[in-house]
PDB file of C-alpha atoms in Angstrom:
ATOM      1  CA  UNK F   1      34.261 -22.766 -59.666  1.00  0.00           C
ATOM      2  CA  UNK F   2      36.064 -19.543 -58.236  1.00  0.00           C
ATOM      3  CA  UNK F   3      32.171 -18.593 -57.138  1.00  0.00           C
ATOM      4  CA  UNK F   4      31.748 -21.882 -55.218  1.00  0.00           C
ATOM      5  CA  UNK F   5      35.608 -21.402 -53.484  1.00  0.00           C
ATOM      6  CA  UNK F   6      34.640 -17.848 -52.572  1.00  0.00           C
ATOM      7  CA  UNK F   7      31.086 -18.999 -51.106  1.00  0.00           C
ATOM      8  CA  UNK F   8      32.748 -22.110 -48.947  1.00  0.00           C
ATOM      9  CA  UNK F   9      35.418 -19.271 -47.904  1.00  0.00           C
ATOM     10  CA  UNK F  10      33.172 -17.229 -46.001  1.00  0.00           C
ATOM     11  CA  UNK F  11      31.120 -19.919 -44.803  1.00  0.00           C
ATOM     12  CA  UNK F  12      34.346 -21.468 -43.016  1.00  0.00           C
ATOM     13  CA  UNK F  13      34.612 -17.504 -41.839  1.00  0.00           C
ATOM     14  CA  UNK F  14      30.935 -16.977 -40.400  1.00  0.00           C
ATOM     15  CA  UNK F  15      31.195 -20.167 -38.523  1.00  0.00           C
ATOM     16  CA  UNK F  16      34.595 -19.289 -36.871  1.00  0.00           C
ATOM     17  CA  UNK F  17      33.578 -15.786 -36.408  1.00  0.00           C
ATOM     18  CA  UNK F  18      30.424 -17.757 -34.301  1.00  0.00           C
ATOM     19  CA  UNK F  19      32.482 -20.096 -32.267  1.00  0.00           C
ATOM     20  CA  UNK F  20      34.439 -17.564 -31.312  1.00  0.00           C
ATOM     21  CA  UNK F  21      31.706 -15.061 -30.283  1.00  0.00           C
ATOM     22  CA  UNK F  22      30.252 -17.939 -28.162  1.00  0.00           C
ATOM     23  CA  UNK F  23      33.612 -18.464 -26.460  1.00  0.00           C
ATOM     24  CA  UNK F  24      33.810 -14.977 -25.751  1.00  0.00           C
ATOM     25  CA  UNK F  25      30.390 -14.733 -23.955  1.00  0.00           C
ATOM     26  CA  UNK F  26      30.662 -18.153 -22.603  1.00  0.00           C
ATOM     27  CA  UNK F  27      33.902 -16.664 -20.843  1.00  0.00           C
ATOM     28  CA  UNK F  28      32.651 -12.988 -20.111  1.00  0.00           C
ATOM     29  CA  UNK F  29      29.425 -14.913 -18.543  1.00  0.00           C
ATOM     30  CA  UNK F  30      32.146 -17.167 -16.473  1.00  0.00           C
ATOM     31  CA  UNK F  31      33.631 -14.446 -15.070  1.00  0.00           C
ATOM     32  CA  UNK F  32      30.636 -11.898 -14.284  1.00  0.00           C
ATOM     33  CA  UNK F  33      28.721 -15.286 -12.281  1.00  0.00           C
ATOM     34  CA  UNK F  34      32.484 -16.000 -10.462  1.00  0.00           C
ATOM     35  CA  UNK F  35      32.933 -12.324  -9.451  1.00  0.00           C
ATOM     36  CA  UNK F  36      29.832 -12.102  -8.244  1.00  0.00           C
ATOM     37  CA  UNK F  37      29.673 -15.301  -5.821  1.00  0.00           C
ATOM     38  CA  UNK F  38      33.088 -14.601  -4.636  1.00  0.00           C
ATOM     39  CA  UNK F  39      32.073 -11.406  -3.338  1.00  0.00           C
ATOM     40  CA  UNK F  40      32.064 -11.514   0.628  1.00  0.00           C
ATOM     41  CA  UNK F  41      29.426  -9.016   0.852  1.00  0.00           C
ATOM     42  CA  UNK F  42      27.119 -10.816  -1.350  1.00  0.00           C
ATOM     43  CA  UNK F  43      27.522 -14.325   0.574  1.00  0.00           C
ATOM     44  CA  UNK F  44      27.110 -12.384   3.917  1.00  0.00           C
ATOM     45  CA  UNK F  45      24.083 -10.778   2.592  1.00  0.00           C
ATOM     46  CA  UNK F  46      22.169 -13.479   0.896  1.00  0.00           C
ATOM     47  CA  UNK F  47      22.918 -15.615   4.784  1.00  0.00           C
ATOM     48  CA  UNK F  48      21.848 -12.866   6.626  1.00  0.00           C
ATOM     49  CA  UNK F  49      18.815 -12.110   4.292  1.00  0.00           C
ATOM     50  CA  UNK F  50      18.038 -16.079   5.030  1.00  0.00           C
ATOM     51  CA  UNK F  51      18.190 -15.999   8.541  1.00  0.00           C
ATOM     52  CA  UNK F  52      14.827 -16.222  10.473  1.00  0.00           C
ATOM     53  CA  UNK F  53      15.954 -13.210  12.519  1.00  0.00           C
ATOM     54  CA  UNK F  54      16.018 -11.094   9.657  1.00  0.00           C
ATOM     55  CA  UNK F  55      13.045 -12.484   8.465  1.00  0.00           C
ATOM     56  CA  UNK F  56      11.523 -11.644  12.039  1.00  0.00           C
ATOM     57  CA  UNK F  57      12.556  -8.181  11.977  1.00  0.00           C
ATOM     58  CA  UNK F  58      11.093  -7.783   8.385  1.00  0.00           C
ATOM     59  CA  UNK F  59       7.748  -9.311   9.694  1.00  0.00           C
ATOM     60  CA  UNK F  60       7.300  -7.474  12.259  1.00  0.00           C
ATOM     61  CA  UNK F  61       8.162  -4.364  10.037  1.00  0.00           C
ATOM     62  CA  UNK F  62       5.360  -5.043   7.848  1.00  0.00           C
ATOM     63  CA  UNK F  63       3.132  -5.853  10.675  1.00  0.00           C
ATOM     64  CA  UNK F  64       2.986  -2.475  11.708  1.00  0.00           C
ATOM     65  CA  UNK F  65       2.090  -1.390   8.630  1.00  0.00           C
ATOM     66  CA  UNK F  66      -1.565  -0.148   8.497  1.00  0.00           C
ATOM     67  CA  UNK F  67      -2.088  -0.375   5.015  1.00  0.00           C
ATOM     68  CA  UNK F  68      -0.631  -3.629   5.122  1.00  0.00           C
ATOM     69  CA  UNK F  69      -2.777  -4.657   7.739  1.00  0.00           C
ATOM     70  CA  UNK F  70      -5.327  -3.642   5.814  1.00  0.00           C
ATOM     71  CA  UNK F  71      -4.724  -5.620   2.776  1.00  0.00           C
ATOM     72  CA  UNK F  72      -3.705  -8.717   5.033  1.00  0.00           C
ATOM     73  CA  UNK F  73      -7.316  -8.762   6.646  1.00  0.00           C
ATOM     74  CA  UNK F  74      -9.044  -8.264   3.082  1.00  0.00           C
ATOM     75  CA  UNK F  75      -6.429 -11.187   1.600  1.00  0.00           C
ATOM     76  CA  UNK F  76      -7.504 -13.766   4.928  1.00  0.00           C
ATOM     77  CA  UNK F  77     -11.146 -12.639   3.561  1.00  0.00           C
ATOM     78  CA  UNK F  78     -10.763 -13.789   0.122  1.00  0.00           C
ATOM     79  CA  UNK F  79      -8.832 -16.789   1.329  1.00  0.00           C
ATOM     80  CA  UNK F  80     -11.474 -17.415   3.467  1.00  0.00           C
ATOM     81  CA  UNK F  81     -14.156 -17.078   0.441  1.00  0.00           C
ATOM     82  CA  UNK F  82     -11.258 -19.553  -1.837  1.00  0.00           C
ATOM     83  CA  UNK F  83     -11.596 -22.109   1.206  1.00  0.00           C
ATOM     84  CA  UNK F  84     -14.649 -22.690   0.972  1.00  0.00           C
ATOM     85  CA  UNK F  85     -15.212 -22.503  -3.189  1.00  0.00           C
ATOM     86  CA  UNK F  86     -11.554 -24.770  -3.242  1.00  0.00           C
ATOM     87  CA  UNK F  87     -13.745 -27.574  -0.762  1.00  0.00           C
ATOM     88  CA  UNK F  88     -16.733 -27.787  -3.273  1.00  0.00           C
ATOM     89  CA  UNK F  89     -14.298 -27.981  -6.597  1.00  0.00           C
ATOM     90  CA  UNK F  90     -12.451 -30.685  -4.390  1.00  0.00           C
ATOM     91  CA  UNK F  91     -15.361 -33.017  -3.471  1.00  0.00           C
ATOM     92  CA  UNK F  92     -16.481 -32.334  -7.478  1.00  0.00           C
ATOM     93  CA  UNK F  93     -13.312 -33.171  -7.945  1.00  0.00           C
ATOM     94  CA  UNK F  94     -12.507 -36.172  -5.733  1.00  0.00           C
ATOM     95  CA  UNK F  95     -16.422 -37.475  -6.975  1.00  0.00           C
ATOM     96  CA  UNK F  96     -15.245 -37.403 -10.972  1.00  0.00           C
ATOM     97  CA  UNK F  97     -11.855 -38.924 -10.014  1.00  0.00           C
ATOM     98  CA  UNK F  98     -13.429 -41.873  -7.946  1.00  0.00           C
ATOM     99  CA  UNK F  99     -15.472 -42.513 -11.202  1.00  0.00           C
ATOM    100  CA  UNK F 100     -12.922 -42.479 -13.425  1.00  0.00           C
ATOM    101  CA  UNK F 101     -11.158 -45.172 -11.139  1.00  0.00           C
ATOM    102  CA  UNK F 102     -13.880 -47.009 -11.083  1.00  0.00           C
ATOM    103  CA  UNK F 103     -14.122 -46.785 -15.079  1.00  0.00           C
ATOM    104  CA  UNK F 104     -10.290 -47.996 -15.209  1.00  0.00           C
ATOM    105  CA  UNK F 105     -11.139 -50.584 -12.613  1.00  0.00           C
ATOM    106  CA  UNK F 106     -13.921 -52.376 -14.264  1.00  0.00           C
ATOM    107  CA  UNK F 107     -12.415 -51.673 -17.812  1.00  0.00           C
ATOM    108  CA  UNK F 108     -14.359 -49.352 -19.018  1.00  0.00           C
ATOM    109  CA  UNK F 109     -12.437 -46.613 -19.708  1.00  0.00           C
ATOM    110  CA  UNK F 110     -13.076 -46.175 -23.190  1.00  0.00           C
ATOM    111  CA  UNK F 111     -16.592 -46.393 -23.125  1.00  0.00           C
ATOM    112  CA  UNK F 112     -16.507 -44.012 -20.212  1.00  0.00           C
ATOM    113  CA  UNK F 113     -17.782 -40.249 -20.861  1.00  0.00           C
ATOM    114  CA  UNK F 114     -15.813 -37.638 -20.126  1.00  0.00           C
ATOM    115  CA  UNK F 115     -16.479 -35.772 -16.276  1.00  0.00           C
ATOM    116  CA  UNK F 116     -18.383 -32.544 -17.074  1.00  0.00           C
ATOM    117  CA  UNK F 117     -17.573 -29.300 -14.629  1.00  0.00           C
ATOM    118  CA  UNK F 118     -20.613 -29.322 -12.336  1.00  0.00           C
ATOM    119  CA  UNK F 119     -21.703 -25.542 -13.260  1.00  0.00           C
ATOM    120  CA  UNK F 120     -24.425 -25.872 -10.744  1.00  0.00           C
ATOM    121  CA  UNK F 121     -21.677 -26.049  -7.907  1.00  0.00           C
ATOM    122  CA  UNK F 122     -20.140 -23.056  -9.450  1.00  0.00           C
ATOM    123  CA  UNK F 123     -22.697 -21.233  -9.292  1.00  0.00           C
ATOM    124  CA  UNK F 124     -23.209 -21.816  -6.009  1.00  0.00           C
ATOM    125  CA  UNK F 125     -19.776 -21.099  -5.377  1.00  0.00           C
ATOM    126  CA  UNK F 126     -20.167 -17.404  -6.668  1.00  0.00           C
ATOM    127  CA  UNK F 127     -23.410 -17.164  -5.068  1.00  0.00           C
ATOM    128  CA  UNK F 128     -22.067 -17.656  -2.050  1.00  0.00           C
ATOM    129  CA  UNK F 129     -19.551 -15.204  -2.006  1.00  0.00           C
ATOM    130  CA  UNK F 130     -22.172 -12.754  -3.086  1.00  0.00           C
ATOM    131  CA  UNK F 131     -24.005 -13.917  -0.371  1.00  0.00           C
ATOM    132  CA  UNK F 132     -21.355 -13.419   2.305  1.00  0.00           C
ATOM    133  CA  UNK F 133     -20.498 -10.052   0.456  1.00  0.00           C
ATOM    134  CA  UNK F 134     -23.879  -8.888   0.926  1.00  0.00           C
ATOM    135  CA  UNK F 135     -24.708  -9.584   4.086  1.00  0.00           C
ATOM    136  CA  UNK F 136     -21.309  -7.858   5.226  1.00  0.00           C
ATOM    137  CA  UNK F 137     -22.181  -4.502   3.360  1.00  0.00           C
ATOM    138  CA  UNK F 138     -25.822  -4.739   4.772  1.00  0.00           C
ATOM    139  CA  UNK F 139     -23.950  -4.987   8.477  1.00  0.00           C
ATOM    140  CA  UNK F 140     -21.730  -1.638   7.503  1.00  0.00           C
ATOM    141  CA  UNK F 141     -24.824   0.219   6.254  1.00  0.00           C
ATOM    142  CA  UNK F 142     -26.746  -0.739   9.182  1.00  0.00           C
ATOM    143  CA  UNK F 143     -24.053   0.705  11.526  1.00  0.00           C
ATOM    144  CA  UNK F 144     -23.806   3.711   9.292  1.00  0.00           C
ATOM    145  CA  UNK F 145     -27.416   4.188   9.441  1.00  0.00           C
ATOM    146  CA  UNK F 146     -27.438   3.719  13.515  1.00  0.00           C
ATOM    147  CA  UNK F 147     -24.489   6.299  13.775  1.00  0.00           C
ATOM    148  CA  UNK F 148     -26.772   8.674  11.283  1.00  0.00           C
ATOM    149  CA  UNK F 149     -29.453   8.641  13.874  1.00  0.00           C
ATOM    150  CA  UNK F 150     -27.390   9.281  16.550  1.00  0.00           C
ATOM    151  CA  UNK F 151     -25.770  12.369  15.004  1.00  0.00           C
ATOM    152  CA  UNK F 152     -29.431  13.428  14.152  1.00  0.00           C
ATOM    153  CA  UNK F 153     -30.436  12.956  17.614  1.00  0.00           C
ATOM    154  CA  UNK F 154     -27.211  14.774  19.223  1.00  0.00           C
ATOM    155  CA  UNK F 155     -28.082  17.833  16.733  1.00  0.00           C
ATOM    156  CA  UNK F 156     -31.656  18.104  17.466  1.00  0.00           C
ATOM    157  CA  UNK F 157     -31.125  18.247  21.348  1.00  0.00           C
ATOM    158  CA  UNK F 158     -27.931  20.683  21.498  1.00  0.00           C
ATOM    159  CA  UNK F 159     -30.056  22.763  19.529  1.00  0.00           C
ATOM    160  CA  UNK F 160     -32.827  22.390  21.778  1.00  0.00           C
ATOM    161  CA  UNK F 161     -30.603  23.073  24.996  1.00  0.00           C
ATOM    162  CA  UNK F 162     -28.940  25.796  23.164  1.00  0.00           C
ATOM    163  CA  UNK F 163     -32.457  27.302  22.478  1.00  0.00           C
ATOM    164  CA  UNK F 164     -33.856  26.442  25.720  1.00  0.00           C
ATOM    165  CA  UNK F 165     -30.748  28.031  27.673  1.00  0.00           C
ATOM    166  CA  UNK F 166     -31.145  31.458  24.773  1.00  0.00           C
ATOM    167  CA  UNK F 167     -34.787  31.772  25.827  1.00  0.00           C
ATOM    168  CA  UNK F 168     -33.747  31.908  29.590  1.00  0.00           C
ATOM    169  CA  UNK F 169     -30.820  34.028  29.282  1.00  0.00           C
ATOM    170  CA  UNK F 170     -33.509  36.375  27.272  1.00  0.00           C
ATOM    171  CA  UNK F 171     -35.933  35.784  29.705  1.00  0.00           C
ATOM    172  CA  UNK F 172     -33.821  36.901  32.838  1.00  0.00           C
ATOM    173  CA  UNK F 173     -32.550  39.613  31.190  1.00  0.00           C
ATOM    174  CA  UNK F 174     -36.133  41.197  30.061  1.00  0.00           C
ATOM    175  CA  UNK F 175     -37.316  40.623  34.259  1.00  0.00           C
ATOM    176  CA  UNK F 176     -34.135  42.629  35.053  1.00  0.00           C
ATOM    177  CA  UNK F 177     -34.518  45.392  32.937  1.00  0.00           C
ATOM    178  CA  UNK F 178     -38.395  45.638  33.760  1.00  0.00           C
ATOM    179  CA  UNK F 179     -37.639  45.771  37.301  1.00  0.00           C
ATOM    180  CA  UNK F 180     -34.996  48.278  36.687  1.00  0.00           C
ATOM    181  CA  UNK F 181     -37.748  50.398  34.686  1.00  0.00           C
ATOM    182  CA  UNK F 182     -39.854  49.873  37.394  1.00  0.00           C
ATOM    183  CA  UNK F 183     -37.130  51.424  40.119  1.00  0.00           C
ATOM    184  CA  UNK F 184     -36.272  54.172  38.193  1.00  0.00           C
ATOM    185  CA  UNK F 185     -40.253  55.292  37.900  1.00  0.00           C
ATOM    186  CA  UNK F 186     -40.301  54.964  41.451  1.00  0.00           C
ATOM    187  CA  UNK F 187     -37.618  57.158  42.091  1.00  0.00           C
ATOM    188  CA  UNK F 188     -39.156  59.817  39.946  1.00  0.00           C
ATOM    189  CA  UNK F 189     -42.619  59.855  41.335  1.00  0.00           C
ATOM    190  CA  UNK F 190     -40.467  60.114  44.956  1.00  0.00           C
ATOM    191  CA  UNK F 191     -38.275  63.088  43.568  1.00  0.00           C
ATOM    192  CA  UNK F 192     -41.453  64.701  41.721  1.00  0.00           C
ATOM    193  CA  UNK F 193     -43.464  64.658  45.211  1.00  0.00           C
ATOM    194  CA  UNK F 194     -40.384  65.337  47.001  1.00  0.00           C
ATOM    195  CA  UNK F 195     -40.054  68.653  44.424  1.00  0.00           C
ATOM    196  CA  UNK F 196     -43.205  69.584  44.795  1.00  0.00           C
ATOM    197  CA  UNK F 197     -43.030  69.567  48.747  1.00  0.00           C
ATOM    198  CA  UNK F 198     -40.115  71.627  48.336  1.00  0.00           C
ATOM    199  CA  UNK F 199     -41.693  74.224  46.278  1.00  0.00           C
ATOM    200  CA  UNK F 200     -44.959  74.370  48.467  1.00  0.00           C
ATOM    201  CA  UNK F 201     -43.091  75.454  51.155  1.00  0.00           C
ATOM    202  CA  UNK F 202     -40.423  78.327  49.658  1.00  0.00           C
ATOM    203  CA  UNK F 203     -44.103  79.810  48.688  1.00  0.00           C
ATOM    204  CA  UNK F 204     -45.568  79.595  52.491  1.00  0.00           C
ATOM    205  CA  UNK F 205     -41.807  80.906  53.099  1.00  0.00           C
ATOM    206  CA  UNK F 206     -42.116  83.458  50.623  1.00  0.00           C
ATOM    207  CA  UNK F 207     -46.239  84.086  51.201  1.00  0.00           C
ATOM    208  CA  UNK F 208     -45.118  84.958  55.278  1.00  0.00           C
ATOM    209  CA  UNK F 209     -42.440  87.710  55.071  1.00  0.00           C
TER     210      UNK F 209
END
């Protein structure tokens, strides 16, 4: 009997003990959500964070944002590819739901079989995108290849200009030095004859006294 008192005791202790821990954070929730709304600066930022001119100027922010930009155009290409994937589930779809009214409509519902997903149309679906995909990486590799050639052909004639204008400058520069040669073995014959006339006649000089 004392056992059963004791039990029923703390029971009646646990469950007031509760109550009053939901009090408690009912209250401390009270107060944390009433402080916060009646801050000014919170209600002046969450109307100034839903004005369109903030909005605007957050836009236009992100606008100018290449990477952004980037992911923006490869997003409007995906929901480009979901466009047209979304139009053949809905005519799948609006096909199954006209038969399904028309099912209800005649009652035959229950003796109606259940609409199957078309996986032919799916397939198509993903085939298209493929597809699409494709084609767009054959159109980059083409360019790439076209730029390859031109960088080929830009090589192979700078280095035949280079070499042409190397064999000139080589050229030119063998003509002049043969031509100087060719001076300088003039002048010598002169100055050897020129010598010799010289020495000829100190001997007749010499030969006479």
């Amino acid at each position: 009997m004392e056992n059963t008192n004791i039990e029923n005791t703390a029971t009646q202790v646990e469950v007031t003990n509760d109550k009053d821990n939901e009090k408690t954070m009912e209250n401390v929730g009270v107060q944390t959500y009433e402080e916060v709304t009646s801050s000014k600066d919170f209600t002046s930022l969450v109307k100034e964070w839903k004005s369109d001119a903030f909005k605007t100027t957050i836009q236009e922010k992100l606008n100018t944002n290449e990477i952004l930009i980037r992911i923006k155009e490869v997003t409007e290409l995906m929901n480009y590819e979901n466009d047209s994937s979304e139009k053949c589930l809905k005519k799948s779809k609006e096909e199954s739901e006209a038969k399904n009214n028309t099912n209800v409509t005649d009652g035959g519902f229950l003796n109606s079989k259940t609409e199957k997903l078309d996986w032919d149309k799916v397939y198509a679906v993903s085939t298209n995108i493929i597809d699409n995909y494709t084609q767009e990486v054959d159109v980059i590799l083409t360019q790439l290849d076209e730029l390859s050639k031109k960088q080929y052909l830009w090589q192979e004639s700078a280095f035949i200009i280079d070499a042409h204008r190397g064999v000139s400058i080589f050229n030119e520069s063998k003509n002049w030095i043969s031509t100087k040669e060719a001076y300088l073995d003039l002048k010598r014959s002169k100055l050897g004859s020129s010598a010799e006339i010289i020495k000829e006649t100190i001997q007749k000089l010499t030969n006479k006294k």
